[in-house]
Amino acid sequence: MELLVASAIGVLVACGVYLLLRGRTFPVVLGLTLLSYGVNVFIFVMGRLQSGAPPIIKPGAAGYADPLPQALVLTAIVIGFGMTAFVLALAVKARFALGNDHVDGVERSGPERVP
Amino acid sequence: MSHLIIAPVVLPVLAAVLVLLAGRRQTLTRAISVVSTSGLAAVALALLIAADTGEYQVYTLGQWAAPFGIVLVLDRLSALMLLLTAVVGVCSLLYAVQGCDQQGKNFHALFQFQLMGLNGAFLTGDLFNLFVFFEVFLIASYGLLAHGGGEARLRAGIHYVVINLAGSALFLIAVSLLYGVLGTLNMADLALKVAAADIEDAALIRSAALLLLVVFALKAALFPLYFWLPDAYSSASAPVAALFSIMTKAGVYSILRVYTLVFGAEAGAAQWVAAPWLLPAALATLALGMLGALASRRLKGLIAYLTVASVGTLMAAVGLFSVDGIGAALYYMAHSTLIIAVLFLLSDLIARQRGDHRDHLERAAPVAQPVLLGVLFFAGAIGVAGLPPLSGFIGKVMVLQSATATGAVYWVWGVVLAGGLLSIISLSQAGSLLFWNTDVKAEKPPLAAPASAAAIMPVAALLAGIAALSALAQPMKRFAGDAAVQLLHPAGYIRSVLG
């Protein structure tokens, strides 16, 4: 279970960083989203992995899940969602104001340009 | 427990809500914004006087006892940051109400949210709460940066937003890693837990600490993470750029707070974890900032690079992690925040009188008020370059003195003094091009109306602040030294928070 979650976080962050380094705004936004997914799972896992344990006091419970990372991840999700919406709006605005969707606002010219 | 500590967070929120309710009524929104920000300055002054007794004031939100609830903690450093924010806020706002605030929507609401986020970040005693306040002032700053529109702002805005979102992801990883290992987020409690941590956890704690350093260095614009700053600050409108001069200081504040309190002398395996990295990074920042200033083709770009260089100077003093070093850094921080704000506002006044040439450093018709603007520019230039008699000189002397007894003395003296020389060269080039080497035969630009007294006033007020900082150098130095002592002896902080 730990191995599965840890490698899932690794793959999410690796894909996120790769997309973040792309030249067009849409892959960059996707990269940020994947990165924040990876981070959110990471925060969640920092409360340790266990199943069936109650997060709040319950008579007769054998053990408890840590409720704080769940609260933190909720905050992080809300903030991340807001930021993604903002950066999407900004990217769309830049696309129409600058005439292209390159992150630098200028289309690269020369032989490496992809048609 | 005094409720005044929460006022710097609550007041701007209330003002922002009122501004949104007031909608398009221009005079009303301006009045609310100005009243709230001036109130903030009064509150900050009262808090500064209260903090200077040397006692920590702790405010437990919702009466939840630390370390379970969130606490706000006021000490000398927090109070100084609050006052600086309020002073820069009032002056930028008074400049903005001359017309800049009407170039886009919701300027005042964003402005108030930015102040709220900054004040909260300076007060909070909880690491996750620090993240939340960082996000609050960042999202407000995204809006403010784009205020007024235009292609340059959009282009700089995308870079700024994306790099800060990546920074936020790193912040979350570091914070949750610390929580996963130590089980707390309260900074005072973290300090105790780090000191008592097992040796097996040392590598994780050190990684989290250094990840946090990357995040704070990104906000503070430290080498090699400063590349976002020159474009962002030089494309923002003048009052926004002036306000942003305090925003880089939020990164500096976080470094000062976290690396003295949590990862300071008592931190066991993570003791002074930031120290080997800060000084070299700071000196590189200073050198590259000054070279950038020398190469700038626009006045605002020049000032943005001087902002980078000033962060380098003050982080070099912080990097010594001594009472003298941090004291010097705090004095220099007050000076550099004010002087950078002066220069950004002034650059807009100059640009308005140069027609299509704006703030580009090229030969153009003389400005409409060469004497007034020339004198102000000269005062700002000697302030930022660190020439006597203004506080920049005193601050730099303090920085140099604090380095004398350390092993880094040649590096610090060499880079700071050479940087000073480069800044004098770049500023005298810019100044002579703007005011002396003018093209008198060229047609006067059609819009060269002289600046109104109301537009000059905020610049003059900030310069008066610089003059006060120079004249009151002795009490200010004493205050900065006391604040440094507080930072380097965190036992009192921990005892006040955890009871």
XYZ file of C-alpha atoms in Angstrom, chain B:
499
model
C -5.113 39.621 26.279
C -5.423 42.640 24.063
C -7.555 42.300 20.945
C -5.519 44.944 19.158
C -3.183 42.283 17.695
C -5.918 40.877 15.467
C -6.803 44.347 14.125
C -4.139 44.362 11.357
C -5.831 41.262 9.905
C -9.479 42.138 10.518
C -9.406 45.806 9.538
C -8.329 45.263 5.894
C -10.866 42.439 5.462
C -13.676 44.676 6.678
C -12.468 47.459 4.413
C -12.259 45.080 1.441
C -15.832 43.889 2.003
C -17.090 47.464 2.344
C -15.244 48.462 -0.828
C -16.862 45.590 -2.719
C -20.278 46.617 -1.376
C -19.652 50.236 -2.364
C -19.198 49.030 -5.951
C -18.552 51.739 -8.496
C -18.850 54.741 -6.173
C -15.354 56.071 -6.699
C -15.086 58.614 -3.862
C -16.584 56.211 -1.336
C -14.242 53.323 -2.193
C -11.242 55.641 -2.052
C -12.350 57.033 1.303
C -12.863 53.562 2.811
C -9.502 52.404 1.563
C -7.608 55.472 2.811
C -9.344 55.446 6.209
C -8.668 51.729 6.704
C -5.016 51.981 5.714
C -4.427 55.034 7.905
C -6.135 53.199 10.768
C -3.757 50.349 10.109
C -0.796 52.710 10.470
C -2.134 53.929 13.840
C -2.689 50.352 15.045
C 0.790 49.340 13.862
C 2.351 52.253 15.743
C 0.475 51.302 18.934
C 1.598 47.684 18.528
C 5.198 48.786 17.954
C 5.165 50.759 21.209
C 3.601 47.786 22.997
C 6.147 45.359 21.535
C 9.071 47.577 22.496
C 8.509 46.756 26.171
C 10.164 43.452 25.269
C 7.177 41.316 26.162
C 5.671 38.878 23.680
C 1.966 39.292 23.118
C 0.189 36.084 22.207
C -3.341 35.983 20.811
C -5.022 32.583 20.715
C -7.661 32.564 17.987
C -10.980 31.210 19.267
C -9.333 30.640 22.677
C -7.893 27.344 21.429
C -4.767 26.791 23.469
C -1.451 26.448 21.623
C -0.204 24.201 20.098
C -3.697 22.989 19.073
C -5.114 26.292 17.925
C -3.623 29.019 15.781
C -1.791 31.783 17.597
C -0.780 35.255 16.576
C 2.448 36.405 18.192
C 3.687 39.968 18.390
C 7.336 40.700 19.010
C 9.606 43.546 17.927
C 10.245 42.086 14.459
C 6.532 41.549 13.741
C 5.695 45.048 14.953
C 8.402 46.580 12.767
C 7.111 44.700 9.709
C 3.523 45.788 10.422
C 4.538 49.427 10.677
C 6.591 49.255 7.468
C 3.665 47.631 5.639
C 1.258 50.300 6.869
C 3.569 53.205 5.982
C 4.302 51.900 2.491
C 0.597 51.026 2.127
C -0.612 54.531 3.023
C 1.863 56.242 0.691
C 1.188 53.917 -2.264
C -2.531 54.321 -1.746
C -2.341 58.125 -1.592
C -0.427 57.980 -4.868
C -2.898 55.516 -6.391
C -5.957 57.672 -5.659
C -4.494 60.306 -8.003
C -5.913 58.199 -10.833
C -3.982 54.920 -11.106
C -6.697 53.094 -9.178
C -9.261 53.735 -11.920
C -7.264 52.006 -14.680
C -8.830 48.670 -13.792
C -11.425 47.121 -11.555
C -11.310 46.320 -7.837
C -8.006 48.008 -7.109
C -8.943 48.901 -3.545
C -10.355 45.503 -2.596
C -7.213 43.773 -3.895
C -5.051 46.326 -2.135
C -6.753 45.673 1.203
C -6.509 41.892 0.772
C -2.830 42.267 0.022
C -2.347 44.229 3.248
C -4.338 41.617 5.152
C -2.207 38.761 3.826
C 1.042 40.579 4.590
C -0.025 41.536 8.119
C -1.239 38.009 8.823
C 2.032 36.509 7.600
C 3.989 38.851 9.888
C 1.875 37.953 12.928
C 1.108 34.266 12.720
C 2.858 31.735 14.902
C 1.722 28.725 12.895
C 3.545 27.366 9.866
C 0.473 26.256 7.908
C -1.243 29.529 8.695
C 1.841 31.267 7.287
C 1.232 29.341 4.047
C -2.406 30.459 3.975
C -1.496 34.119 4.497
C 1.189 33.787 1.817
C -1.489 32.585 -0.590
C -3.783 35.453 0.410
C -1.249 38.130 -0.395
C -0.050 36.282 -3.491
C -3.470 36.010 -5.082
C -4.093 39.678 -4.304
C -0.723 40.498 -5.848
C -1.599 38.556 -9.028
C -4.613 40.827 -9.439
C -2.678 43.963 -8.564
C 0.157 43.105 -10.952
C -2.293 42.774 -13.834
C -4.038 46.002 -12.752
C -4.239 48.418 -15.632
C -3.866 45.705 -18.267
C -1.454 45.712 -21.179
C 0.673 43.086 -22.865
C 3.801 43.514 -20.741
C 1.804 42.973 -17.549
C 0.120 39.832 -18.899
C 3.431 38.381 -19.979
C 5.143 39.137 -16.647
C 1.978 38.048 -14.831
C 2.009 34.521 -16.255
C 5.630 33.983 -15.235
C 4.991 35.424 -11.796
C 1.878 33.347 -11.134
C 3.336 30.066 -12.396
C 6.585 30.333 -10.440
C 4.733 31.247 -7.267
C 2.301 28.338 -7.676
C 5.261 25.977 -8.030
C 6.704 27.623 -4.904
C 3.441 27.039 -3.036
C 3.592 23.333 -3.918
C 7.085 23.128 -2.404
C 5.863 25.025 0.664
C 3.089 22.455 1.177
C 5.494 19.539 0.789
C 7.889 21.022 3.350
C 5.146 21.871 5.851
C 3.436 18.498 5.631
C 6.783 16.707 5.833
C 7.494 18.546 9.092
C 4.024 17.617 10.332
C 4.483 13.992 9.311
C 7.754 13.732 11.231
C 7.074 15.968 14.227
C 3.281 16.024 14.539
C 2.859 19.774 15.029
C 2.659 22.977 13.032
C 2.895 25.579 15.768
C 6.295 27.231 15.327
C 7.117 27.388 19.048
C 6.122 23.730 19.460
C 8.084 22.832 16.312
C 11.169 24.408 17.888
C 10.844 22.103 20.907
C 10.069 19.043 18.768
C 12.971 19.665 16.395
C 15.330 20.015 19.354
C 14.101 16.702 20.782
C 13.858 14.803 17.474
C 15.394 11.366 16.993
C 18.591 11.144 15.010
C 16.833 8.855 12.444
C 14.517 11.745 11.562
C 17.349 14.250 11.145
C 17.612 13.789 7.373
C 13.872 14.350 6.865
C 13.858 17.434 9.088
C 16.871 18.899 7.320
C 15.270 18.252 3.916
C 12.060 19.952 4.986
C 14.023 22.891 6.405
C 15.983 23.363 3.185
C 12.837 23.002 1.052
C 11.295 25.796 3.119
C 14.431 27.853 2.513
C 13.908 27.438 -1.248
C 10.330 28.698 -0.902
C 11.257 31.716 1.219
C 14.238 32.510 -0.996
C 11.854 32.490 -3.970
C 9.581 35.045 -2.267
C 12.553 37.112 -1.143
C 14.049 36.974 -4.674
C 17.370 35.470 -3.668
C 19.837 34.082 -6.231
C 19.155 31.828 -8.127
C 15.431 32.429 -7.679
C 15.155 36.151 -8.432
C 14.552 36.012 -12.201
C 10.830 36.596 -11.842
C 11.246 39.895 -10.017
C 12.662 42.403 -12.517
C 9.945 41.815 -15.142
C 7.111 41.641 -12.622
C 8.054 44.761 -10.673
C 9.008 46.866 -13.648
C 5.768 46.137 -15.499
C 3.462 46.729 -12.510
C 1.877 50.158 -12.118
C 3.832 52.502 -9.836
C 1.780 52.297 -6.599
C 1.585 48.508 -6.950
C 5.343 48.216 -7.432
C 5.839 50.470 -4.405
C 3.618 48.186 -2.322
C 5.463 45.141 -3.676
C 8.657 46.534 -2.124
C 7.318 45.141 1.173
C 6.280 41.828 -0.414
C 9.826 40.568 -1.030
C 10.454 41.451 2.609
C 7.818 38.871 3.607
C 10.242 36.203 2.362
C 13.072 37.824 4.306
C 10.850 37.956 7.400
C 9.980 34.256 7.101
C 13.650 33.307 6.819
C 14.449 35.419 9.876
C 11.586 33.923 11.858
C 11.853 30.241 10.946
C 15.634 29.879 10.866
C 16.167 31.548 14.231
C 13.166 30.075 16.041
C 12.726 26.557 14.653
C 16.113 25.777 13.098
C 18.290 27.953 15.332
C 20.858 27.260 18.015
C 18.843 24.578 19.813
C 17.761 22.609 16.749
C 20.094 19.622 17.167
C 20.788 18.034 13.800
C 19.094 20.904 11.975
C 21.057 23.579 13.832
C 21.607 26.720 11.681
C 20.632 24.665 8.655
C 20.244 27.774 6.477
C 23.528 29.412 7.442
C 25.898 27.801 4.880
C 23.559 28.716 1.998
C 22.351 32.201 2.834
C 25.553 34.237 2.742
C 26.879 33.001 -0.646
C 23.403 33.264 -2.187
C 22.984 36.771 -0.791
C 26.323 38.002 -2.125
C 25.590 36.510 -5.559
C 22.178 38.216 -5.495
C 23.790 41.533 -4.651
C 26.410 41.250 -7.408
C 23.948 40.147 -10.101
C 21.364 42.734 -9.026
C 23.894 45.518 -9.436
C 25.049 44.204 -12.838
C 21.394 44.029 -13.897
C 20.883 47.615 -12.763
C 23.877 48.695 -14.816
C 22.457 46.996 -17.924
C 18.881 48.260 -17.556
C 17.381 50.254 -20.411
C 14.386 51.470 -18.421
C 14.232 53.369 -15.133
C 11.716 50.929 -13.626
C 13.894 47.979 -14.624
C 16.840 49.711 -12.969
C 14.865 50.141 -9.747
C 13.645 46.526 -9.886
C 17.256 45.328 -10.074
C 18.143 47.663 -7.198
C 15.367 45.893 -5.244
C 17.109 42.577 -5.941
C 20.439 44.059 -4.866
C 18.968 45.475 -1.642
C 17.626 42.020 -0.764
C 21.163 40.738 -1.350
C 22.660 43.311 1.035
C 20.230 42.617 3.812
C 20.331 38.841 3.427
C 24.134 39.002 3.580
C 23.766 40.569 7.033
C 21.091 38.027 8.021
C 23.347 35.205 6.811
C 25.866 36.022 9.547
C 23.234 34.978 12.151
C 24.710 37.248 14.829
C 23.032 39.958 16.918
C 24.974 42.647 15.062
C 24.225 41.122 11.678
C 20.492 40.747 12.178
C 20.278 44.177 13.834
C 21.986 45.723 10.809
C 19.708 43.764 8.479
C 16.563 45.040 10.218
C 17.725 48.652 10.047
C 18.674 48.228 6.391
C 15.343 46.508 5.680
C 13.368 49.510 6.971
C 15.527 51.796 4.850
C 15.457 49.740 1.656
C 11.692 49.159 1.745
C 10.998 52.884 1.985
C 13.601 53.979 -0.562
C 12.506 51.437 -3.181
C 8.906 52.621 -2.751
C 10.101 56.242 -3.221
C 11.933 55.344 -6.426
C 9.026 53.417 -7.960
C 6.579 56.273 -7.312
C 9.122 58.798 -8.563
C 9.783 56.821 -11.747
C 6.087 57.145 -12.578
C 6.117 60.912 -11.965
C 9.121 61.214 -14.292
C 7.650 58.883 -16.931
C 4.431 60.915 -17.093
C 6.369 63.991 -18.193
C 8.403 62.318 -20.932
C 5.639 61.579 -23.422
C 6.230 58.460 -25.521
C 9.697 57.952 -24.074
C 8.071 57.030 -20.744
C 10.791 55.684 -18.433
C 13.072 54.418 -21.208
C 16.617 55.577 -20.619
C 17.098 57.492 -23.852
C 17.574 61.114 -24.845
C 14.295 63.021 -24.823
C 12.780 66.436 -24.246
C 13.295 67.790 -20.727
C 10.616 67.062 -18.144
C 8.196 69.801 -17.157
C 9.536 70.124 -13.604
C 13.274 69.427 -13.924
C 14.265 71.037 -10.606
C 11.653 69.403 -8.381
C 11.897 65.917 -9.906
C 15.661 66.208 -10.213
C 16.042 67.004 -6.511
C 13.717 64.155 -5.527
C 15.560 61.733 -7.824
C 18.909 62.864 -6.431
C 17.702 62.305 -2.857
C 16.320 58.883 -3.775
C 19.513 57.938 -5.635
C 21.906 58.813 -2.805
C 19.533 57.006 -0.441
C 19.497 53.774 -2.411
C 23.198 53.880 -3.299
C 24.070 54.237 0.384
C 25.805 57.620 0.342
C 25.823 59.901 3.393
C 23.869 61.549 4.978
C 20.802 59.328 4.438
C 19.957 56.079 6.220
C 21.296 53.894 3.381
C 24.809 54.932 4.409
C 24.163 54.174 8.080
C 22.604 50.819 7.192
C 25.510 49.803 4.976
C 28.050 50.827 7.628
C 26.163 48.674 10.131
C 26.196 45.735 7.697
C 29.933 46.143 7.082
C 30.678 46.493 10.803
C 28.714 43.360 11.639
C 30.869 41.366 9.211
C 34.262 42.592 10.483
C 34.792 39.935 13.144
C 33.663 37.034 10.954
C 35.499 34.871 8.450
C 33.440 36.314 5.599
C 34.691 39.862 6.072
C 36.541 40.197 2.748
C 33.669 38.769 0.756
C 31.044 40.960 2.414
C 33.115 44.154 2.287
C 34.250 43.505 -1.266
C 30.849 42.728 -2.737
C 28.885 45.360 -0.790
C 31.342 48.151 -1.603
C 31.751 47.167 -5.266
C 27.955 46.885 -5.500
C 27.648 50.394 -4.070
C 30.009 51.696 -6.740
C 28.032 49.978 -9.518
C 24.769 51.435 -8.197
C 26.285 54.943 -8.161
C 27.403 54.488 -11.775
C 24.048 53.203 -12.980
C 22.068 55.862 -11.094
C 24.255 58.731 -12.281
C 23.986 57.476 -15.861
C 20.210 57.336 -15.546
C 19.943 60.659 -13.723
C 22.102 62.610 -16.154
C 20.225 61.151 -19.110
C 16.863 62.039 -17.588
C 17.665 65.548 -16.358
C 20.834 66.954 -17.981
C 21.538 65.365 -21.345
C 18.097 66.307 -22.657
C 17.092 67.203 -26.167
C 15.950 70.806 -25.680
C 15.082 71.226 -29.358
C 12.694 68.278 -29.385
C 9.002 69.003 -29.306
C 7.532 69.049 -25.845
C 5.347 66.009 -25.300
C 1.710 67.083 -25.403
C 0.733 65.627 -22.023
C 3.570 67.090 -19.961
C 1.406 68.576 -17.230
C 3.309 69.336 -14.039
C 2.700 66.859 -11.226
C 0.137 67.997 -8.687
C 1.089 68.605 -5.070
C -1.084 65.642 -4.091
C 0.999 63.344 -6.305
C 4.305 64.686 -4.963
C 3.145 64.393 -1.351
C 3.420 60.572 -0.928
C 6.952 60.632 -2.367
C 7.905 63.487 -0.059
C 6.339 61.679 2.905
C 8.352 58.524 2.210
C 11.514 60.618 1.863
C 10.654 62.261 5.184
C 10.469 58.743 6.612
C 13.981 58.093 5.276
C 15.151 61.379 6.831
C 13.578 60.370 10.157
C 15.280 56.985 9.936
C 18.609 58.797 9.451
C 18.051 61.389 12.188
C 16.731 58.820 14.673
C 19.412 56.290 13.782
C 20.424 55.809 17.411
C 16.981 54.740 18.779
C 16.303 52.759 15.590
C 19.618 50.931 15.933
C 18.772 50.187 19.560
C 15.346 48.838 18.518
C 16.820 46.703 15.721
C 19.459 45.351 18.094
C 16.805 44.457 20.692
C 14.724 42.748 17.992
C 17.793 40.728 16.951
C 18.406 39.694 20.563
C 14.776 38.537 20.781
C 15.183 36.511 17.576
C 18.400 34.842 18.651
C 17.036 33.951 22.116
C 13.757 32.247 21.215
C 13.216 30.711 24.670
C 11.013 33.657 25.666
C 8.924 33.265 22.509
C 8.415 29.554 23.129
C 7.515 30.108 26.790
C 4.982 32.840 25.932
C 3.244 30.731 23.307
C 3.162 27.388 25.086
C 2.660 28.869 28.569
